[in-house]
């Protein structure tokens, strides 16, 4: 592709961007930057072509761009997997096989869990402080005031070792919510969810279906980092869950995507394994929940990326249907 063509496409994308404030405007923005990056010699021609396709057929163009990126990512993962195959013990493969069978048997079944609301009654059910006579009522908080309460929270021992609380990231107007487990080291330092290595992969996964981080809402089950990233314990989850419940109540997402086992099990109040929960549609009150791998698991097991991509495509599809239904 000639330099002048690239520049032309980048500037058309820019015009498209300034003419619209929408999801597609955001996508045009990112493609424009990629196209301009290529002008600086860093990114492959395909991005520019995807940008040009986007201009022709907006939605189709961006899906193609994401799909292309994800497909090449998966091919690389497959190659890495094939290369390491001989050295790997077979445990994972055999357990994957049996999990898949189990998953097939459970296909179509879903788990519906009704959470209590964030009213005082819930506090008295779950929270010792209520038993002691303190009230813990979040029903008057909006997202900003809720974040302030979290920043001062000492409801479980994790407050002692935290650098910062991690409340959320993304748009307060988003209707698609991602819930992870708990802050890691980088998140604890920055006070933002999913900013470390797993977070960078999450950004790529979102990008693969044309979602920008700032058009979704991202948070965690726990708002403080457990020491050495150990799994959250029951006491911590119970202490912290009213914050997430209020976040969900305020945001009213059309869909929640649970990232990993800990998020899924705690949101859905189940002990079912991730492989059982994946692929089905579950409910948190009346909000649909889809379960996928935690990005950190994908970093450890790149061969799972293919299934994760199926999940995120389903997220995008349901989200699009819901949003279209509301307009
Ligand atoms: N892992 C999570 O579950 N959440 C984060 O915010 C970062 C890593
Ligand atoms: Fe409070 Fe949650 Fe942090 Fe525990 S993890 S101190 S409940 S904000």
mmCIF file of C-alpha atoms and ligand atoms in Angstrom:
data_model
loop_
_atom_site.group_PDB
_atom_site.id
_atom_site.type_symbol
_atom_site.label_atom_id
_atom_site.label_comp_id
_atom_site.label_asym_id
_atom_site.label_seq_id
_atom_site.Cartn_x
_atom_site.Cartn_y
_atom_site.Cartn_z
ATOM 1 C CA UNK A 1 0.000 0.000 0.000
ATOM 2 C CA UNK A 2 1.318 3.413 -0.925
ATOM 3 C CA UNK A 3 2.141 5.977 1.706
ATOM 4 C CA UNK A 4 -0.340 8.464 0.251
ATOM 5 C CA UNK A 5 -3.122 5.873 0.407
ATOM 6 C CA UNK A 6 -2.407 5.242 4.069
ATOM 7 C CA UNK A 7 -2.467 8.914 4.867
ATOM 8 C CA UNK A 8 -5.691 9.314 2.982
ATOM 9 C CA UNK A 9 -7.386 6.520 4.910
ATOM 10 C CA UNK A 10 -6.081 7.848 8.213
ATOM 11 C CA UNK A 11 -7.473 11.268 7.456
ATOM 12 C CA UNK A 12 -10.831 9.868 6.324
ATOM 13 C CA UNK A 13 -11.039 7.976 9.606
ATOM 14 C CA UNK A 14 -10.266 11.186 11.420
ATOM 15 C CA UNK A 15 -13.109 12.952 9.624
ATOM 16 C CA UNK A 16 -15.439 10.093 10.455
ATOM 17 C CA UNK A 17 -14.364 10.377 14.059
ATOM 18 C CA UNK A 18 -15.011 14.084 14.333
ATOM 19 C CA UNK A 19 -18.396 13.699 12.685
ATOM 20 C CA UNK A 20 -19.715 11.260 15.263
ATOM 21 C CA UNK A 21 -19.708 10.549 18.965
ATOM 22 C CA UNK A 22 -20.555 6.896 19.096
ATOM 23 C CA UNK A 23 -19.095 3.482 19.512
ATOM 24 C CA UNK A 24 -18.173 3.600 15.854
ATOM 25 C CA UNK A 25 -16.478 6.919 16.392
ATOM 26 C CA UNK A 26 -14.293 5.261 19.021
ATOM 27 C CA UNK A 27 -13.463 2.467 16.662
ATOM 28 C CA UNK A 28 -12.619 4.922 13.906
ATOM 29 C CA UNK A 29 -10.358 6.633 16.411
ATOM 30 C CA UNK A 30 -8.407 3.496 17.131
ATOM 31 C CA UNK A 31 -8.142 2.488 13.507
ATOM 32 C CA UNK A 32 -7.030 5.961 12.614
ATOM 33 C CA UNK A 33 -4.238 5.717 15.146
ATOM 34 C CA UNK A 34 -3.209 2.358 13.823
ATOM 35 C CA UNK A 35 -3.220 3.655 10.293
ATOM 36 C CA UNK A 36 -1.110 6.594 11.411
ATOM 37 C CA UNK A 37 1.202 4.282 13.313
ATOM 38 C CA UNK A 38 1.840 2.510 10.070
ATOM 39 C CA UNK A 39 2.821 5.809 8.567
ATOM 40 C CA UNK A 40 5.456 5.852 11.284
ATOM 41 C CA UNK A 41 6.367 2.358 10.254
ATOM 42 C CA UNK A 42 5.212 0.249 13.186
ATOM 43 C CA UNK A 43 2.027 -1.589 12.281
ATOM 44 C CA UNK A 44 1.177 -3.931 9.415
ATOM 45 C CA UNK A 45 -0.755 -2.977 6.330
ATOM 46 C CA UNK A 46 -3.750 -5.041 7.408
ATOM 47 C CA UNK A 47 -4.773 -2.444 9.935
ATOM 48 C CA UNK A 48 -4.904 0.206 7.295
ATOM 49 C CA UNK A 49 -6.873 -2.089 5.048
ATOM 50 C CA UNK A 50 -9.224 -2.811 7.931
ATOM 51 C CA UNK A 51 -9.573 0.937 8.416
ATOM 52 C CA UNK A 52 -10.463 1.376 4.803
ATOM 53 C CA UNK A 53 -12.980 -1.456 5.000
ATOM 54 C CA UNK A 54 -14.413 0.141 8.109
ATOM 55 C CA UNK A 55 -15.065 3.305 6.210
ATOM 56 C CA UNK A 56 -16.919 1.339 3.575
ATOM 57 C CA UNK A 57 -19.076 -0.734 5.881
ATOM 58 C CA UNK A 58 -18.571 0.560 9.454
ATOM 59 C CA UNK A 59 -19.612 -2.445 11.528
ATOM 60 C CA UNK A 60 -18.298 -5.083 9.182
ATOM 61 C CA UNK A 61 -14.984 -3.323 8.821
ATOM 62 C CA UNK A 62 -14.223 -3.267 12.483
ATOM 63 C CA UNK A 63 -15.261 -6.834 13.094
ATOM 64 C CA UNK A 64 -12.883 -7.874 10.338
ATOM 65 C CA UNK A 65 -10.057 -5.886 11.899
ATOM 66 C CA UNK A 66 -10.557 -7.481 15.295
ATOM 67 C CA UNK A 67 -11.083 -10.907 13.820
ATOM 68 C CA UNK A 68 -7.910 -10.698 11.812
ATOM 69 C CA UNK A 69 -5.899 -9.644 14.841
ATOM 70 C CA UNK A 70 -7.369 -12.429 16.951
ATOM 71 C CA UNK A 71 -6.901 -15.056 14.279
ATOM 72 C CA UNK A 72 -3.226 -14.298 13.877
ATOM 73 C CA UNK A 73 -2.891 -14.276 17.659
ATOM 74 C CA UNK A 74 -4.470 -17.725 17.833
ATOM 75 C CA UNK A 75 -2.321 -19.108 15.084
ATOM 76 C CA UNK A 76 0.721 -17.984 17.047
ATOM 77 C CA UNK A 77 -0.726 -19.589 20.180
ATOM 78 C CA UNK A 78 -1.354 -22.843 18.323
ATOM 79 C CA UNK A 79 2.208 -22.829 17.045
ATOM 80 C CA UNK A 80 3.527 -22.208 20.553
ATOM 81 C CA UNK A 81 1.347 -25.005 21.854
ATOM 82 C CA UNK A 82 2.494 -27.399 19.143
ATOM 83 C CA UNK A 83 6.104 -26.517 19.842
ATOM 84 C CA UNK A 84 5.766 -27.199 23.554
ATOM 85 C CA UNK A 85 3.533 -30.225 23.149
ATOM 86 C CA UNK A 86 6.222 -32.843 23.618
ATOM 87 C CA UNK A 87 7.441 -31.333 26.827
ATOM 88 C CA UNK A 88 4.027 -31.026 28.406
ATOM 89 C CA UNK A 89 2.534 -33.573 30.727
ATOM 90 C CA UNK A 90 -0.742 -34.901 29.429
ATOM 91 C CA UNK A 91 -2.796 -34.112 32.510
ATOM 92 C CA UNK A 92 -4.242 -30.920 31.137
ATOM 93 C CA UNK A 93 -5.328 -32.518 27.892
ATOM 94 C CA UNK A 94 -7.070 -35.426 29.536
ATOM 95 C CA UNK A 95 -8.818 -33.277 32.106
ATOM 96 C CA UNK A 96 -9.823 -30.846 29.364
ATOM 97 C CA UNK A 97 -11.380 -33.779 27.518
ATOM 98 C CA UNK A 98 -13.466 -34.928 30.401
ATOM 99 C CA UNK A 99 -14.478 -31.395 31.289
ATOM 100 C CA UNK A 100 -15.659 -30.878 27.773
ATOM 101 C CA UNK A 101 -17.825 -33.980 27.990
ATOM 102 C CA UNK A 102 -19.268 -32.733 31.228
ATOM 103 C CA UNK A 103 -19.852 -29.364 29.686
ATOM 104 C CA UNK A 104 -21.725 -30.958 26.802
ATOM 105 C CA UNK A 105 -23.979 -32.777 29.186
ATOM 106 C CA UNK A 106 -24.743 -29.533 30.942
ATOM 107 C CA UNK A 107 -25.152 -27.498 27.787
ATOM 108 C CA UNK A 108 -28.198 -25.329 27.896
ATOM 109 C CA UNK A 109 -28.628 -25.614 31.633
ATOM 110 C CA UNK A 110 -28.066 -22.435 33.522
ATOM 111 C CA UNK A 111 -27.710 -21.420 37.086
ATOM 112 C CA UNK A 112 -29.901 -18.659 38.377
ATOM 113 C CA UNK A 113 -28.914 -16.967 41.559
ATOM 114 C CA UNK A 114 -30.849 -14.174 43.184
ATOM 115 C CA UNK A 115 -28.738 -11.870 45.251
ATOM 116 C CA UNK A 116 -30.236 -9.812 47.990
ATOM 117 C CA UNK A 117 -30.357 -6.098 47.324
ATOM 118 C CA UNK A 118 -27.940 -3.657 48.883
ATOM 119 C CA UNK A 119 -30.450 -2.554 51.451
ATOM 120 C CA UNK A 120 -30.027 -2.663 55.187
ATOM 121 C CA UNK A 121 -31.701 -6.089 55.382
ATOM 122 C CA UNK A 122 -28.955 -7.527 53.290
ATOM 123 C CA UNK A 123 -26.380 -5.970 55.509
ATOM 124 C CA UNK A 124 -27.990 -7.589 58.507
ATOM 125 C CA UNK A 125 -27.928 -10.946 56.741
ATOM 126 C CA UNK A 126 -24.323 -10.870 55.674
ATOM 127 C CA UNK A 127 -22.431 -8.395 57.701
ATOM 128 C CA UNK A 128 -21.230 -8.711 61.273
ATOM 129 C CA UNK A 129 -21.082 -4.956 61.651
ATOM 130 C CA UNK A 130 -24.859 -4.931 61.298
ATOM 131 C CA UNK A 131 -25.127 -7.514 64.055
ATOM 132 C CA UNK A 132 -23.063 -5.168 66.194
ATOM 133 C CA UNK A 133 -25.607 -2.470 65.486
ATOM 134 C CA UNK A 134 -23.638 -0.409 62.926
ATOM 135 C CA UNK A 135 -25.576 0.221 59.767
ATOM 136 C CA UNK A 136 -24.084 -0.557 56.411
ATOM 137 C CA UNK A 137 -26.420 0.878 53.858
ATOM 138 C CA UNK A 138 -25.178 1.674 50.381
ATOM 139 C CA UNK A 139 -28.559 2.383 48.842
ATOM 140 C CA UNK A 140 -27.991 6.152 48.900
ATOM 141 C CA UNK A 141 -24.614 6.040 47.159
ATOM 142 C CA UNK A 142 -23.900 6.838 43.541
ATOM 143 C CA UNK A 143 -20.795 5.486 41.803
ATOM 144 C CA UNK A 144 -18.601 8.390 42.917
ATOM 145 C CA UNK A 145 -19.621 8.325 46.549
ATOM 146 C CA UNK A 146 -19.401 4.535 46.542
ATOM 147 C CA UNK A 147 -15.805 4.733 45.332
ATOM 148 C CA UNK A 148 -15.042 7.097 48.228
ATOM 149 C CA UNK A 149 -16.535 4.674 50.723
ATOM 150 C CA UNK A 150 -14.442 1.875 49.251
ATOM 151 C CA UNK A 151 -11.317 4.018 49.507
ATOM 152 C CA UNK A 152 -11.911 4.297 53.263
ATOM 153 C CA UNK A 153 -13.141 0.748 53.772
ATOM 154 C CA UNK A 154 -11.819 -1.429 56.576
ATOM 155 C CA UNK A 155 -14.462 -4.110 56.511
ATOM 156 C CA UNK A 156 -11.947 -6.921 56.074
ATOM 157 C CA UNK A 157 -8.267 -7.263 56.981
ATOM 158 C CA UNK A 158 -7.088 -6.624 53.420
ATOM 159 C CA UNK A 159 -7.180 -2.889 54.008
ATOM 160 C CA UNK A 160 -4.024 -3.110 56.102
ATOM 161 C CA UNK A 161 -1.736 -4.165 53.278
ATOM 162 C CA UNK A 162 -3.253 -2.343 50.362
ATOM 163 C CA UNK A 163 -1.525 0.537 48.630
ATOM 164 C CA UNK A 164 -4.741 1.680 46.975
ATOM 165 C CA UNK A 165 -8.260 0.379 46.649
ATOM 166 C CA UNK A 166 -9.275 -0.591 43.131
ATOM 167 C CA UNK A 167 -12.835 0.429 42.380
ATOM 168 C CA UNK A 168 -13.403 0.423 38.630
ATOM 169 C CA UNK A 169 -12.280 1.534 35.244
ATOM 170 C CA UNK A 170 -14.179 2.453 32.109
ATOM 171 C CA UNK A 171 -17.393 4.315 31.547
ATOM 172 C CA UNK A 172 -20.074 4.995 34.141
ATOM 173 C CA UNK A 173 -22.543 4.923 31.273
ATOM 174 C CA UNK A 174 -21.350 1.532 30.024
ATOM 175 C CA UNK A 175 -23.946 -1.219 29.817
ATOM 176 C CA UNK A 176 -21.451 -4.050 29.578
ATOM 177 C CA UNK A 177 -19.613 -5.027 32.738
ATOM 178 C CA UNK A 178 -16.553 -7.196 33.270
ATOM 179 C CA UNK A 179 -15.854 -8.601 36.718
ATOM 180 C CA UNK A 180 -12.466 -10.017 37.677
ATOM 181 C CA UNK A 181 -11.160 -11.482 40.878
ATOM 182 C CA UNK A 182 -9.111 -8.986 42.840
ATOM 183 C CA UNK A 183 -6.376 -6.434 42.235
ATOM 184 C CA UNK A 184 -2.874 -7.736 41.586
ATOM 185 C CA UNK A 185 0.391 -5.939 42.249
ATOM 186 C CA UNK A 186 0.170 -3.422 39.438
ATOM 187 C CA UNK A 187 -3.511 -2.706 40.141
ATOM 188 C CA UNK A 188 -2.773 -2.156 43.837
ATOM 189 C CA UNK A 189 -0.115 0.382 42.913
ATOM 190 C CA UNK A 190 -2.169 2.241 40.323
ATOM 191 C CA UNK A 191 -5.618 1.937 41.902
ATOM 192 C CA UNK A 192 -7.080 0.696 38.602
ATOM 193 C CA UNK A 193 -8.307 -2.775 37.610
ATOM 194 C CA UNK A 194 -6.623 -4.868 34.942
ATOM 195 C CA UNK A 195 -3.604 -2.704 34.212
ATOM 196 C CA UNK A 196 -0.932 -5.415 34.525
ATOM 197 C CA UNK A 197 -0.076 -8.157 32.020
ATOM 198 C CA UNK A 198 -3.475 -9.843 32.275
ATOM 199 C CA UNK A 199 -5.071 -6.443 31.827
ATOM 200 C CA UNK A 200 -3.179 -5.810 28.621
ATOM 201 C CA UNK A 201 -4.448 -9.110 27.271
ATOM 202 C CA UNK A 202 -7.980 -8.156 28.349
ATOM 203 C CA UNK A 203 -7.641 -4.973 26.309
ATOM 204 C CA UNK A 204 -6.644 -7.069 23.293
ATOM 205 C CA UNK A 205 -9.553 -9.441 23.794
ATOM 206 C CA UNK A 206 -11.987 -6.520 23.936
ATOM 207 C CA UNK A 207 -10.341 -5.012 20.911
ATOM 208 C CA UNK A 208 -10.804 -8.255 18.974
ATOM 209 C CA UNK A 209 -14.563 -7.693 19.002
ATOM 210 C CA UNK A 210 -14.395 -3.939 18.546
ATOM 211 C CA UNK A 211 -14.839 -2.913 22.179
ATOM 212 C CA UNK A 212 -12.730 -0.135 23.669
ATOM 213 C CA UNK A 213 -11.928 -0.286 27.353
ATOM 214 C CA UNK A 214 -13.588 3.036 27.907
ATOM 215 C CA UNK A 215 -16.905 1.847 26.551
ATOM 216 C CA UNK A 216 -17.193 -1.007 29.064
ATOM 217 C CA UNK A 217 -17.064 -1.028 32.872
ATOM 218 C CA UNK A 218 -14.438 -3.148 34.598
ATOM 219 C CA UNK A 219 -14.287 -4.086 38.252
ATOM 220 C CA UNK A 220 -13.434 -6.964 40.596
ATOM 221 C CA UNK A 221 -15.031 -9.091 43.293
ATOM 222 C CA UNK A 222 -12.554 -7.652 45.837
ATOM 223 C CA UNK A 223 -11.437 -4.048 45.855
ATOM 224 C CA UNK A 224 -8.163 -4.678 47.735
ATOM 225 C CA UNK A 225 -5.246 -6.925 46.858
ATOM 226 C CA UNK A 226 -4.895 -10.217 48.722
ATOM 227 C CA UNK A 227 -1.274 -10.846 49.808
ATOM 228 C CA UNK A 228 0.741 -12.580 47.058
ATOM 229 C CA UNK A 229 -2.386 -12.669 44.888
ATOM 230 C CA UNK A 230 -3.830 -15.600 46.807
ATOM 231 C CA UNK A 231 -7.482 -16.471 46.206
ATOM 232 C CA UNK A 232 -9.959 -14.313 48.097
ATOM 233 C CA UNK A 233 -11.379 -16.047 51.152
ATOM 234 C CA UNK A 234 -15.022 -16.214 52.147
ATOM 235 C CA UNK A 235 -14.821 -13.548 54.796
ATOM 236 C CA UNK A 236 -13.286 -11.070 52.353
ATOM 237 C CA UNK A 237 -15.825 -11.814 49.648
ATOM 238 C CA UNK A 238 -18.716 -11.430 52.068
ATOM 239 C CA UNK A 239 -17.364 -8.154 53.399
ATOM 240 C CA UNK A 240 -16.780 -6.728 49.943
ATOM 241 C CA UNK A 241 -19.782 -7.956 47.994
ATOM 242 C CA UNK A 242 -22.211 -5.157 48.881
ATOM 243 C CA UNK A 243 -19.962 -2.774 46.913
ATOM 244 C CA UNK A 244 -20.176 -4.873 43.782
ATOM 245 C CA UNK A 245 -23.895 -5.388 44.298
ATOM 246 C CA UNK A 246 -24.383 -1.616 44.440
ATOM 247 C CA UNK A 247 -22.158 -1.099 41.376
ATOM 248 C CA UNK A 248 -24.344 -3.512 39.429
ATOM 249 C CA UNK A 249 -27.521 -1.910 40.741
ATOM 250 C CA UNK A 250 -26.331 1.536 39.634
ATOM 251 C CA UNK A 251 -24.832 0.601 36.303
ATOM 252 C CA UNK A 252 -27.689 -1.687 35.249
ATOM 253 C CA UNK A 253 -25.539 -3.591 32.789
ATOM 254 C CA UNK A 254 -27.350 -5.534 30.068
ATOM 255 C CA UNK A 255 -24.712 -8.228 30.450
ATOM 256 C CA UNK A 256 -21.986 -9.152 32.915
ATOM 257 C CA UNK A 257 -18.944 -11.105 31.825
ATOM 258 C CA UNK A 258 -17.292 -12.959 34.705
ATOM 259 C CA UNK A 259 -13.558 -13.345 34.190
ATOM 260 C CA UNK A 260 -12.363 -16.596 35.675
ATOM 261 C CA UNK A 261 -13.494 -19.097 38.260
ATOM 262 C CA UNK A 262 -13.358 -16.859 41.327
ATOM 263 C CA UNK A 263 -15.479 -14.138 39.738
ATOM 264 C CA UNK A 264 -17.953 -16.639 38.306
ATOM 265 C CA UNK A 265 -18.380 -18.703 41.451
ATOM 266 C CA UNK A 266 -18.838 -15.678 43.660
ATOM 267 C CA UNK A 267 -21.182 -13.825 41.344
ATOM 268 C CA UNK A 268 -23.322 -16.888 40.753
ATOM 269 C CA UNK A 269 -22.963 -18.384 44.241
ATOM 270 C CA UNK A 270 -22.023 -21.777 42.944
ATOM 271 C CA UNK A 271 -19.160 -24.227 43.305
ATOM 272 C CA UNK A 272 -19.477 -25.397 39.710
ATOM 273 C CA UNK A 273 -16.194 -25.451 37.826
ATOM 274 C CA UNK A 274 -15.306 -22.919 35.186
ATOM 275 C CA UNK A 275 -15.554 -25.472 32.413
ATOM 276 C CA UNK A 276 -19.099 -26.274 33.498
ATOM 277 C CA UNK A 277 -20.091 -22.624 33.700
ATOM 278 C CA UNK A 278 -18.541 -21.596 30.398
ATOM 279 C CA UNK A 279 -20.788 -21.599 27.365
ATOM 280 C CA UNK A 280 -24.027 -21.196 29.310
ATOM 281 C CA UNK A 281 -26.069 -18.140 30.149
ATOM 282 C CA UNK A 282 -26.490 -17.503 33.846
ATOM 283 C CA UNK A 283 -28.209 -14.824 35.867
ATOM 284 C CA UNK A 284 -27.315 -12.412 38.612
ATOM 285 C CA UNK A 285 -30.778 -11.271 39.650
ATOM 286 C CA UNK A 286 -32.208 -10.542 36.210
ATOM 287 C CA UNK A 287 -28.917 -9.642 34.567
ATOM 288 C CA UNK A 288 -27.401 -12.158 32.203
ATOM 289 C CA UNK A 289 -23.944 -13.442 33.067
ATOM 290 C CA UNK A 290 -21.450 -15.093 30.736
ATOM 291 C CA UNK A 291 -18.411 -16.808 32.130
ATOM 292 C CA UNK A 292 -15.027 -16.976 30.463
ATOM 293 C CA UNK A 293 -11.405 -17.655 31.316
ATOM 294 C CA UNK A 294 -9.435 -15.169 33.337
ATOM 295 C CA UNK A 295 -6.901 -13.445 31.056
ATOM 296 C CA UNK A 296 -4.123 -14.584 33.417
ATOM 297 C CA UNK A 297 -5.152 -18.187 32.693
ATOM 298 C CA UNK A 298 -4.847 -17.421 28.984
ATOM 299 C CA UNK A 299 -1.329 -16.149 29.553
ATOM 300 C CA UNK A 300 -0.448 -19.431 31.229
ATOM 301 C CA UNK A 301 -2.350 -21.598 28.718
ATOM 302 C CA UNK A 302 -2.392 -19.873 25.336
ATOM 303 C CA UNK A 303 -4.274 -22.799 23.760
ATOM 304 C CA UNK A 304 -7.374 -21.683 25.705
ATOM 305 C CA UNK A 305 -7.483 -18.459 23.703
ATOM 306 C CA UNK A 306 -9.562 -20.043 20.987
ATOM 307 C CA UNK A 307 -12.374 -20.856 23.418
ATOM 308 C CA UNK A 308 -12.017 -17.449 25.057
ATOM 309 C CA UNK A 309 -12.553 -15.866 21.685
ATOM 310 C CA UNK A 310 -15.789 -17.828 21.232
ATOM 311 C CA UNK A 311 -16.912 -16.478 24.611
ATOM 312 C CA UNK A 312 -16.128 -12.877 23.830
ATOM 313 C CA UNK A 313 -17.893 -13.125 20.486
ATOM 314 C CA UNK A 314 -20.973 -14.354 22.355
ATOM 315 C CA UNK A 315 -20.633 -11.414 24.750
ATOM 316 C CA UNK A 316 -20.534 -9.012 21.821
ATOM 317 C CA UNK A 317 -23.534 -10.669 20.167
ATOM 318 C CA UNK A 318 -25.752 -10.560 23.247
ATOM 319 C CA UNK A 319 -24.639 -7.024 24.024
ATOM 320 C CA UNK A 320 -25.472 -5.876 20.495
ATOM 321 C CA UNK A 321 -28.869 -7.543 20.633
ATOM 322 C CA UNK A 322 -29.678 -5.999 23.994
ATOM 323 C CA UNK A 323 -28.557 -2.530 23.021
ATOM 324 C CA UNK A 324 -30.428 -2.705 19.706
ATOM 325 C CA UNK A 325 -33.536 -3.791 21.617
ATOM 326 C CA UNK A 326 -33.277 -0.703 23.814
ATOM 327 C CA UNK A 327 -32.856 1.840 21.068
HETATM 328 N N1 LIG B 1 -6.686 -9.846 37.897
HETATM 329 C C1 LIG B 1 -7.935 -9.556 38.309
HETATM 330 O O1 LIG B 1 -8.758 -10.434 38.554
HETATM 331 N N2 LIG B 1 -8.263 -8.285 38.439
HETATM 332 C C2 LIG B 1 -7.436 -7.288 38.164
HETATM 333 O O2 LIG B 1 -7.851 -6.148 38.291
HETATM 334 C C3 LIG B 1 -6.148 -7.607 37.722
HETATM 335 C C4 LIG B 1 -5.791 -8.887 37.593
HETATM 336 FE FE1 LIG B 2 -13.152 -3.258 52.218
HETATM 337 FE FE2 LIG B 2 -13.361 -4.876 50.150
HETATM 338 FE FE3 LIG B 2 -11.014 -3.786 50.742
HETATM 339 FE FE4 LIG B 2 -12.018 -5.669 52.309
HETATM 340 S S1 LIG B 2 -11.409 -5.913 50.180
HETATM 341 S S2 LIG B 2 -11.128 -3.734 52.969
HETATM 342 S S3 LIG B 2 -14.203 -5.217 52.170
HETATM 343 S S4 LIG B 2 -12.865 -2.698 50.076
#
